[in-house]
Amino acid sequence: MREIDVALITEAIKDMCIEVNYDLSDDMKNAMKKASENEESENGKKILGQLMENLEIAKSDMIPICQDTGMAVVFLDIGQDVHLTGGDLTEAVNEGVRRGYTEGYLRKSVVSDPIERVNTKDNTPAVLHINIIPGDKVNIRVAPKGFGSENMSRVFMRKPAEGLDGIRDSIITAVKDAGPNACPPMVVGVGVGGTFEKAALMAKEALTREVGICSDVAWAADLEKEMLLEINGSGIGPGGLGGKITALAVNINTYPTHIAGLPVAVNICCHVNRHIKKTI
Amino acid sequence: MSDKIINLPLDAETAKSLKAGEYVYLNGEMYVARDAAHKRLMELIEEKKELPINIKGETIYYMGPSPEREGRPIGSAGPTTAGRMDKYTPTLLDMGLRGMVGKGKRSPEVLEAIKRNGAVYFAAVGGAGALLSKRITESEIICYEDLGAEAIRRIKVENFPVIVVADHNGGYMY
Ligand code: SF4
């Protein structure tokens, strides 16, 4: 049994919340750079130019990349040989978010109740997903999610007979509806299979996969490439003002499902696709 | 097409001269308000009470900034999705609001009210909050401070880059 004090998790999450809101991961930065080289439309080039400049200013002047610094989504993969000590794990995660958003000058965008809508003033609680894995390590992923794009996300319960076409239609419908609202160029996370909630969770997790790495399921990898081409042929373009680059990546995660179903979840993310990992 | 430089508050003639697709740099003052502030303004209008701000001829930027660091007027300050304000916007336009800055699509009712009132809807680049922050030189909370990031502010901008998305003649970019 390896003992890990939850205070270490608090500290890590605090730092990760701050870092990821000021500096995108390298995979995203490279994808943005490639996009601005490949865009052909005048509007598109102009918007991508502003977005590249925005990333530089964010880092050099310590101004968050986007004012919507997100609701903090945290994935913890906890090794089964780990004994967590020093307090309540959920509270430790929330404390990390609280400190990160306060000390990091990040926006507090969380309300305590969906109808009463009173701001919690420290961006807590986080949305926490815990997985138990073999080993004696804790993997932490933090992925703050902005709601301009979150609001355009969908779950479709398809019929098995719809097959690949059902998945294609789900992705394209969600992307077209999102259009300029989701701050394109987007990253599209897709979950196929499982149950209703498993599909949604896979779609979210797909957004934390590095851009440029394809699915290890052959048909899903092919579909990722095909969908990216089709989305970029839609003409929505950067900022929704027309152009070639509407999405930077389509990431599809899959899971076994029921004989009667084909759940498809599409989690839309903007170009500020924040994800960061750390292992303790 | 060369980019236009225009002053805020917008005068009626300038607002009507703008065409969808034009790049514009805004200079001057505008209000900042988003969901919760709009809701409060509408409640006052329904109760026929006076508004805390005079919106006649003004421009509203749909935005909720991140907190400012010392020495800076404002934190990250990019646009939020304008469509969430659609329910309130036609009333405000009929009361004299002339300009809006946000991102994303507007409802047919808003586009109609823009035409009817000689108004204009601009988009700023979504997700460029750091860049846009640097074009804001002053910021002051006017009211609803309890709403945190959603308080109503008055800001001063310099060469603030936007694109005309919906114009007075029915031109629309999306
Ligand atoms: S959708 Fe993304 S880029 Fe756009 S405002 Fe929200 S967090 Fe920022």
Coordinates of C-alpha atoms and ligand atoms in Angstrom, one line a residue:
Chain A
M1 CA 0.0 0.0 0.0
R2 CA 1.4 3.4 -1.0
E3 CA 0.2 6.3 1.1
I4 CA -0.6 9.6 -0.6
D5 CA -1.7 12.6 1.3
V6 CA -4.7 14.3 -0.4
A7 CA -3.0 17.6 0.1
L8 CA -0.7 16.6 -2.8
I9 CA -3.8 16.2 -5.0
T10 CA -5.1 19.7 -3.9
E11 CA -1.7 21.3 -4.7
A12 CA -1.5 19.6 -8.1
I13 CA -5.1 20.5 -9.1
K14 CA -4.5 24.1 -8.1
D15 CA -1.4 24.4 -10.3
M16 CA -3.1 22.6 -13.2
C17 CA -6.2 24.8 -13.1
I18 CA -3.9 27.9 -13.4
E19 CA -1.5 26.5 -16.0
V20 CA -4.1 25.2 -18.4
N21 CA -6.0 28.5 -18.5
Y22 CA -2.9 30.5 -19.5
D23 CA -1.1 28.1 -21.7
L24 CA -2.6 25.5 -24.0
S25 CA -1.0 22.1 -24.3
D26 CA 1.5 21.6 -27.1
D27 CA -0.8 19.4 -29.2
M28 CA -3.4 22.2 -29.3
K29 CA -0.9 24.9 -30.0
N30 CA 0.5 22.9 -32.9
A31 CA -2.9 22.2 -34.2
M32 CA -3.7 25.9 -34.2
K33 CA -0.5 26.7 -35.9
K34 CA -1.1 24.2 -38.6
A35 CA -4.6 25.5 -39.0
S36 CA -3.4 29.0 -39.6
E37 CA -1.0 27.8 -42.2
N38 CA -3.7 25.8 -44.0
E39 CA -6.6 28.3 -43.9
E40 CA -7.3 29.9 -47.3
S41 CA -10.2 32.3 -46.7
E42 CA -9.4 35.9 -45.9
N43 CA -11.8 36.0 -42.9
G44 CA -10.4 32.7 -41.6
K45 CA -6.8 33.8 -41.8
K46 CA -7.6 37.0 -40.0
I47 CA -9.4 35.2 -37.2
L48 CA -6.8 32.5 -36.8
G49 CA -4.1 35.2 -36.7
Q50 CA -6.0 36.9 -33.9
L51 CA -6.3 33.6 -32.0
M52 CA -2.5 32.9 -32.4
E53 CA -1.8 36.4 -31.1
N54 CA -4.3 35.8 -28.3
L55 CA -2.3 32.7 -27.1
E56 CA 0.9 34.6 -27.0
I57 CA -0.6 37.5 -25.1
A58 CA -2.2 35.1 -22.6
K59 CA 1.1 33.6 -21.8
S60 CA 3.3 36.7 -21.8
D61 CA 0.8 39.0 -20.0
M62 CA -0.8 36.4 -17.8
I63 CA -4.3 37.1 -19.0
P64 CA -6.5 33.9 -19.3
I65 CA -6.8 32.7 -22.9
C66 CA -10.5 33.0 -22.6
Q67 CA -12.6 34.8 -20.0
D68 CA -14.7 31.7 -19.6
T69 CA -12.2 29.8 -17.6
G70 CA -14.7 26.9 -17.4
M71 CA -16.3 24.6 -15.0
A72 CA -13.5 22.4 -13.7
V73 CA -13.8 18.8 -14.9
V74 CA -11.4 16.5 -13.1
F75 CA -10.6 12.9 -13.9
L76 CA -8.8 10.9 -11.3
D77 CA -7.4 7.4 -12.1
I78 CA -6.5 6.0 -8.7
G79 CA -4.3 3.0 -8.4
Q80 CA -5.9 0.3 -6.2
D81 CA -2.7 0.0 -4.2
V82 CA -2.9 3.6 -3.1
H83 CA -4.2 4.6 0.4
L84 CA -5.3 8.2 0.4
T85 CA -4.7 9.9 3.7
G86 CA -5.2 13.3 5.2
G87 CA -8.8 14.0 4.5
D88 CA -11.8 13.7 2.2
L89 CA -10.8 13.3 -1.4
T90 CA -13.7 15.2 -3.0
E91 CA -13.1 18.1 -0.6
A92 CA -9.4 18.0 -1.5
V93 CA -10.2 18.2 -5.2
N94 CA -12.6 21.1 -4.6
E95 CA -10.0 22.9 -2.5
G96 CA -7.6 22.6 -5.4
V97 CA -10.1 24.2 -7.7
R98 CA -11.0 26.9 -5.2
R99 CA -7.3 27.9 -4.7
G100 CA -6.5 27.7 -8.4
Y101 CA -9.4 29.8 -9.5
T102 CA -8.9 32.4 -6.7
E103 CA -5.1 32.6 -6.8
G104 CA -5.0 32.4 -10.6
Y105 CA -7.4 35.3 -11.2
L106 CA -9.7 32.9 -13.1
R107 CA -13.4 33.6 -13.5
K108 CA -15.9 32.0 -11.0
S109 CA -18.6 30.7 -13.3
V110 CA -20.4 28.1 -11.1
V111 CA -23.8 28.6 -9.6
S112 CA -24.9 26.5 -6.6
D113 CA -28.3 25.5 -8.0
P114 CA -29.5 25.3 -11.7
I115 CA -32.6 27.3 -10.9
E116 CA -31.7 29.5 -7.9
R117 CA -28.4 30.4 -9.7
V118 CA -26.4 31.9 -6.9
N119 CA -22.7 32.1 -7.7
T120 CA -20.5 29.9 -5.4
K121 CA -17.8 32.6 -5.8
D122 CA -14.9 30.1 -5.9
N123 CA -15.8 28.0 -9.0
T124 CA -16.6 24.9 -6.9
P125 CA -17.7 22.2 -7.0
A126 CA -15.7 20.5 -9.7
V127 CA -17.2 17.8 -11.8
L128 CA -15.2 14.8 -10.6
H129 CA -14.9 11.4 -12.4
I130 CA -13.0 8.7 -10.5
N131 CA -11.6 5.5 -11.9
I132 CA -9.9 2.7 -10.0
I133 CA -6.9 1.3 -12.0
P134 CA -4.2 -1.2 -11.1
G135 CA -1.0 0.1 -9.6
D136 CA 0.1 2.5 -6.9
K137 CA -0.1 5.9 -8.8
V138 CA -2.7 8.6 -9.1
N139 CA -3.3 10.1 -12.6
I140 CA -4.9 13.5 -12.6
R141 CA -6.4 15.1 -15.6
V142 CA -8.0 18.6 -15.4
A143 CA -10.1 19.9 -18.3
P144 CA -11.9 23.1 -17.6
K145 CA -14.9 23.4 -19.9
G146 CA -16.4 26.5 -21.4
F147 CA -20.1 26.6 -21.9
G148 CA -20.4 28.3 -25.3
S149 CA -19.4 25.0 -26.7
E150 CA -20.8 22.8 -24.0
N151 CA -24.3 24.1 -24.7
M152 CA -24.0 22.8 -28.2
S153 CA -23.3 19.2 -27.2
R154 CA -25.8 16.4 -27.7
V155 CA -26.6 12.8 -27.0
F156 CA -28.4 10.7 -29.7
M157 CA -29.8 7.3 -29.0
R158 CA -29.5 5.7 -32.5
K159 CA -30.9 2.4 -33.8
P160 CA -28.3 -0.3 -34.3
A161 CA -29.4 -0.5 -38.0
E162 CA -28.3 3.1 -38.5
G163 CA -24.7 2.0 -38.0
L164 CA -21.9 4.3 -39.2
D165 CA -24.4 6.5 -41.0
G166 CA -26.2 7.1 -37.6
I167 CA -22.9 8.2 -36.1
R168 CA -22.0 10.4 -39.1
D169 CA -25.4 12.1 -38.9
S170 CA -25.1 12.7 -35.2
I171 CA -21.7 14.4 -35.5
I172 CA -22.6 16.5 -38.5
T173 CA -25.9 17.6 -36.9
A174 CA -24.2 18.7 -33.7
V175 CA -21.4 20.5 -35.5
K176 CA -23.7 22.4 -37.9
D177 CA -26.1 23.4 -35.0
A178 CA -23.1 24.6 -33.1
G179 CA -21.7 26.8 -35.9
P180 CA -20.4 30.1 -34.8
N181 CA -21.7 29.7 -31.2
A182 CA -19.0 27.2 -30.3
C183 CA -16.1 29.4 -31.1
P184 CA -14.7 27.4 -34.1
P185 CA -12.3 25.9 -34.9
M186 CA -13.7 23.2 -32.7
V187 CA -12.5 20.0 -31.2
V188 CA -15.2 17.3 -31.4
G189 CA -15.3 14.6 -28.8
V190 CA -17.5 11.6 -29.6
G191 CA -18.5 8.7 -27.4
V192 CA -20.1 5.7 -29.2
G193 CA -21.6 2.7 -27.3
G194 CA -22.2 1.9 -23.7
T195 CA -25.3 3.4 -22.2
F196 CA -26.7 7.0 -22.3
E197 CA -24.3 8.3 -19.6
K198 CA -21.4 6.2 -20.6
A199 CA -21.5 7.7 -24.1
A200 CA -21.6 11.2 -22.7
L201 CA -18.6 10.5 -20.4
M202 CA -16.6 9.0 -23.3
A203 CA -17.3 12.0 -25.4
K204 CA -15.9 14.3 -22.7
E205 CA -12.9 12.1 -22.2
A206 CA -12.2 12.0 -25.9
L207 CA -11.6 15.8 -25.7
T208 CA -8.7 15.1 -23.3
R209 CA -7.0 12.9 -25.8
E210 CA -4.1 14.6 -27.5
V211 CA -5.0 16.1 -30.8
G212 CA -3.2 14.2 -33.6
I213 CA -3.5 10.8 -31.9
C214 CA -6.2 8.6 -33.5
S215 CA -8.4 5.9 -32.0
D216 CA -7.0 2.4 -31.8
V217 CA -10.2 1.0 -33.1
A218 CA -9.8 0.7 -36.9
W219 CA -13.3 1.9 -38.0
A220 CA -13.3 4.7 -35.4
A221 CA -9.9 5.9 -36.6
D222 CA -11.2 5.9 -40.2
L223 CA -14.3 7.8 -39.2
E224 CA -12.3 10.4 -37.3
K225 CA -10.4 11.2 -40.5
E226 CA -13.5 11.2 -42.7
M227 CA -15.5 13.4 -40.3
L228 CA -12.7 15.9 -39.9
L229 CA -12.6 16.3 -43.7
E230 CA -16.4 16.6 -44.0
I231 CA -16.6 19.1 -41.2
N232 CA -13.9 21.2 -42.7
G233 CA -15.8 21.1 -46.0
S234 CA -18.8 22.6 -44.3
G235 CA -17.5 26.2 -44.8
I236 CA -18.4 27.3 -41.2
G237 CA -14.7 28.3 -40.8
P238 CA -12.8 30.1 -38.0
G239 CA -15.2 32.2 -35.9
G240 CA -18.0 30.9 -38.1
L241 CA -17.1 33.6 -40.7
G242 CA -16.4 31.1 -43.5
G243 CA -13.3 29.1 -44.3
K244 CA -11.6 25.7 -44.5
I245 CA -10.8 25.1 -40.8
T246 CA -14.0 24.4 -38.8
A247 CA -12.5 21.7 -36.6
L248 CA -9.0 20.8 -35.5
A249 CA -9.8 17.2 -34.6
V250 CA -12.5 14.6 -34.2
N251 CA -11.7 12.2 -31.4
I252 CA -14.0 9.1 -31.1
N253 CA -14.0 6.8 -28.0
T254 CA -15.9 3.5 -28.1
Y255 CA -17.3 0.9 -25.7
P256 CA -19.4 -2.3 -25.9
T257 CA -23.1 -1.6 -26.0
H258 CA -26.5 -3.4 -25.7
I259 CA -28.0 -5.5 -28.5
A260 CA -30.8 -2.9 -28.9
G261 CA -28.8 0.3 -28.9
L262 CA -26.3 2.6 -30.5
P263 CA -25.8 5.6 -28.2
V264 CA -23.8 8.5 -29.7
A265 CA -22.7 11.5 -27.7
V266 CA -21.1 14.5 -29.3
N267 CA -19.3 16.9 -26.9
I268 CA -18.3 20.0 -28.7
C269 CA -15.3 22.0 -27.6
C270 CA -13.9 25.3 -28.8
H271 CA -10.3 26.0 -29.9
V272 CA -9.6 26.7 -26.2
N273 CA -9.6 22.9 -25.5
R274 CA -7.9 22.9 -22.2
H275 CA -6.5 19.6 -20.9
I276 CA -3.5 18.8 -18.7
K277 CA -2.2 15.7 -17.0
K278 CA -0.1 14.9 -14.1
T279 CA 0.9 11.6 -12.3
I280 CA 1.6 11.4 -8.6
Chain B
M1 CA -11.7 45.9 -48.1
S2 CA -10.0 48.3 -45.7
D3 CA -11.1 48.2 -42.0
K4 CA -13.2 51.0 -40.7
I5 CA -12.5 53.0 -37.5
I6 CA -15.6 54.2 -35.7
N7 CA -16.5 55.9 -32.5
L8 CA -18.8 54.9 -29.7
P9 CA -21.5 55.7 -28.8
L10 CA -22.6 55.0 -32.4
D11 CA -24.5 57.8 -34.0
A12 CA -27.6 56.9 -36.0
E13 CA -26.0 57.5 -39.4
T14 CA -22.9 55.5 -38.7
A15 CA -24.9 52.5 -37.4
K16 CA -27.0 52.5 -40.6
S17 CA -24.0 52.8 -42.9
L18 CA -22.4 49.5 -41.6
K19 CA -22.6 46.4 -43.7
A20 CA -22.4 42.7 -42.7
G21 CA -18.9 41.4 -43.4
E22 CA -17.1 44.7 -42.7
Y23 CA -14.2 44.7 -40.2
V24 CA -14.5 47.6 -37.8
Y25 CA -12.4 49.0 -35.0
L26 CA -14.4 50.4 -32.1
N27 CA -13.2 53.4 -30.1
G28 CA -14.9 54.9 -27.1
E29 CA -17.3 53.7 -24.4
M30 CA -19.8 51.0 -24.2
Y31 CA -21.7 49.0 -21.5
V32 CA -21.0 45.4 -20.6
A33 CA -23.9 43.2 -19.6
R34 CA -24.8 39.5 -19.9
D35 CA -27.5 37.0 -18.8
A36 CA -28.2 37.9 -15.2
A37 CA -28.0 41.7 -15.8
H38 CA -30.4 41.4 -18.8
K39 CA -32.8 39.5 -16.6
R40 CA -32.8 42.3 -14.0
L41 CA -33.2 45.0 -16.6
M42 CA -36.2 43.2 -18.1
E43 CA -37.8 42.8 -14.7
L44 CA -37.5 46.6 -14.2
I45 CA -39.0 47.2 -17.6
E46 CA -41.9 44.9 -16.9
E47 CA -42.5 46.7 -13.6
K48 CA -42.3 50.0 -15.5
K49 CA -39.4 51.2 -13.3
E50 CA -36.5 53.3 -14.3
L51 CA -33.3 51.5 -15.5
P52 CA -30.0 52.0 -13.8
I53 CA -28.4 52.8 -17.2
N54 CA -29.7 54.9 -20.1
I55 CA -29.4 52.6 -23.1
K56 CA -30.5 55.1 -25.7
G57 CA -28.0 55.2 -28.5
E58 CA -25.7 52.9 -26.6
T59 CA -23.8 49.7 -27.4
I60 CA -23.8 46.7 -25.1
Y61 CA -21.0 44.2 -25.1
Y62 CA -22.1 40.7 -24.0
M63 CA -19.2 39.7 -21.8
G64 CA -18.3 38.6 -18.3
P65 CA -14.6 39.2 -17.6
S66 CA -12.1 37.2 -15.5
P67 CA -10.8 39.1 -12.5
E68 CA -8.2 41.8 -13.2
R69 CA -4.7 41.6 -12.0
E70 CA -3.2 44.7 -10.2
G71 CA -2.5 47.5 -12.7
R72 CA -4.9 46.2 -15.3
P73 CA -8.4 47.6 -15.9
I74 CA -9.9 44.2 -16.6
G75 CA -9.0 40.5 -17.0
S76 CA -9.7 38.3 -20.0
A77 CA -12.6 39.9 -21.8
G78 CA -13.9 38.0 -24.9
P79 CA -17.5 37.9 -26.1
T80 CA -20.2 35.4 -24.8
T81 CA -22.9 33.8 -26.9
A82 CA -25.3 36.5 -27.9
G83 CA -28.2 34.1 -28.6
R84 CA -28.9 33.8 -24.8
M85 CA -29.8 37.5 -24.8
D86 CA -32.3 37.1 -27.7
K87 CA -35.3 36.9 -25.5
Y88 CA -34.6 40.4 -24.1
T89 CA -33.0 42.1 -27.0
P90 CA -36.0 43.2 -29.2
T91 CA -37.4 45.2 -26.2
L92 CA -34.1 46.9 -25.6
L93 CA -33.6 47.7 -29.2
D94 CA -37.1 49.2 -29.3
M95 CA -36.1 51.4 -26.3
G96 CA -33.2 52.8 -28.3
L97 CA -30.2 50.4 -27.9
R98 CA -28.2 50.8 -31.0
G99 CA -25.3 48.4 -31.0
M100 CA -24.4 44.9 -29.6
V101 CA -21.2 43.1 -29.5
G102 CA -21.2 39.3 -28.9
K103 CA -20.6 36.0 -30.7
G104 CA -22.8 33.6 -32.6
K105 CA -26.2 33.5 -34.1
R106 CA -29.2 35.8 -33.4
S107 CA -32.9 35.0 -33.6
P108 CA -35.2 36.1 -36.4
E109 CA -36.9 38.4 -33.9
V110 CA -33.6 40.1 -33.1
L111 CA -32.7 40.5 -36.7
E112 CA -36.1 42.1 -37.4
A113 CA -35.7 44.5 -34.5
I114 CA -32.2 45.5 -35.8
K115 CA -33.8 46.4 -39.1
R116 CA -36.7 48.2 -37.5
N117 CA -34.4 50.3 -35.3
G118 CA -31.4 51.0 -37.5
A119 CA -29.2 49.0 -35.1
V120 CA -26.2 46.8 -35.7
Y121 CA -24.8 43.5 -34.2
F122 CA -21.1 43.0 -34.2
A123 CA -19.1 39.8 -33.4
A124 CA -15.8 39.9 -31.6
V125 CA -13.6 36.8 -31.9
G126 CA -14.8 34.2 -29.4
G127 CA -12.0 32.9 -27.3
A128 CA -9.7 35.8 -27.9
G129 CA -10.2 37.2 -24.4
A130 CA -6.5 38.1 -23.7
L131 CA -6.1 40.0 -27.0
L132 CA -9.4 41.8 -26.5
S133 CA -8.5 42.6 -22.9
K134 CA -5.5 44.6 -24.1
R135 CA -7.8 46.8 -26.2
I136 CA -9.8 47.8 -23.1
T137 CA -8.3 50.9 -21.4
E138 CA -10.8 51.6 -18.6
S139 CA -13.5 49.6 -16.8
E140 CA -15.9 50.6 -14.1
I141 CA -18.7 48.7 -12.4
I142 CA -21.9 50.7 -12.7
C143 CA -24.4 48.4 -10.9
Y144 CA -25.3 44.9 -9.8
E145 CA -21.9 44.3 -8.3
D146 CA -23.4 41.3 -6.4
L147 CA -23.5 39.5 -9.7
G148 CA -19.7 39.2 -9.8
A149 CA -18.5 38.7 -13.4
E150 CA -22.0 39.5 -14.5
A151 CA -22.2 43.1 -13.1
I152 CA -23.0 45.9 -15.5
R153 CA -19.8 47.8 -16.4
R154 CA -18.8 50.8 -18.5
I155 CA -15.7 50.2 -20.5
K156 CA -13.5 52.3 -22.7
V157 CA -12.0 50.6 -25.8
E158 CA -9.3 51.5 -28.2
N159 CA -9.2 49.9 -31.7
F160 CA -11.4 47.0 -30.5
P161 CA -11.6 44.6 -33.4
V162 CA -15.1 43.4 -34.4
I163 CA -16.9 42.3 -37.6
V164 CA -20.4 43.5 -38.6
V165 CA -22.6 40.4 -38.5
A166 CA -26.1 41.8 -38.7
D167 CA -26.9 45.1 -40.3
H168 CA -29.9 47.5 -40.6
N169 CA -30.6 46.4 -44.2
G170 CA -31.0 42.7 -43.3
G171 CA -27.5 41.7 -44.1
Y172 CA -26.4 38.7 -42.0
M173 CA -23.1 36.8 -41.9
Y174 CA -24.2 33.3 -40.6
Ligands
SF4_1 S1 -16.7 28.4 -26.2 FE1 -14.6 28.3 -25.6 S2 -13.5 29.9 -26.6 FE2 -15.7 30.3 -26.7 S3 -16.1 31.7 -25.0 FE3 -16.5 29.6 -24.3 S4 -14.6 28.8 -23.5 FE4 -14.1 30.7 -24.6

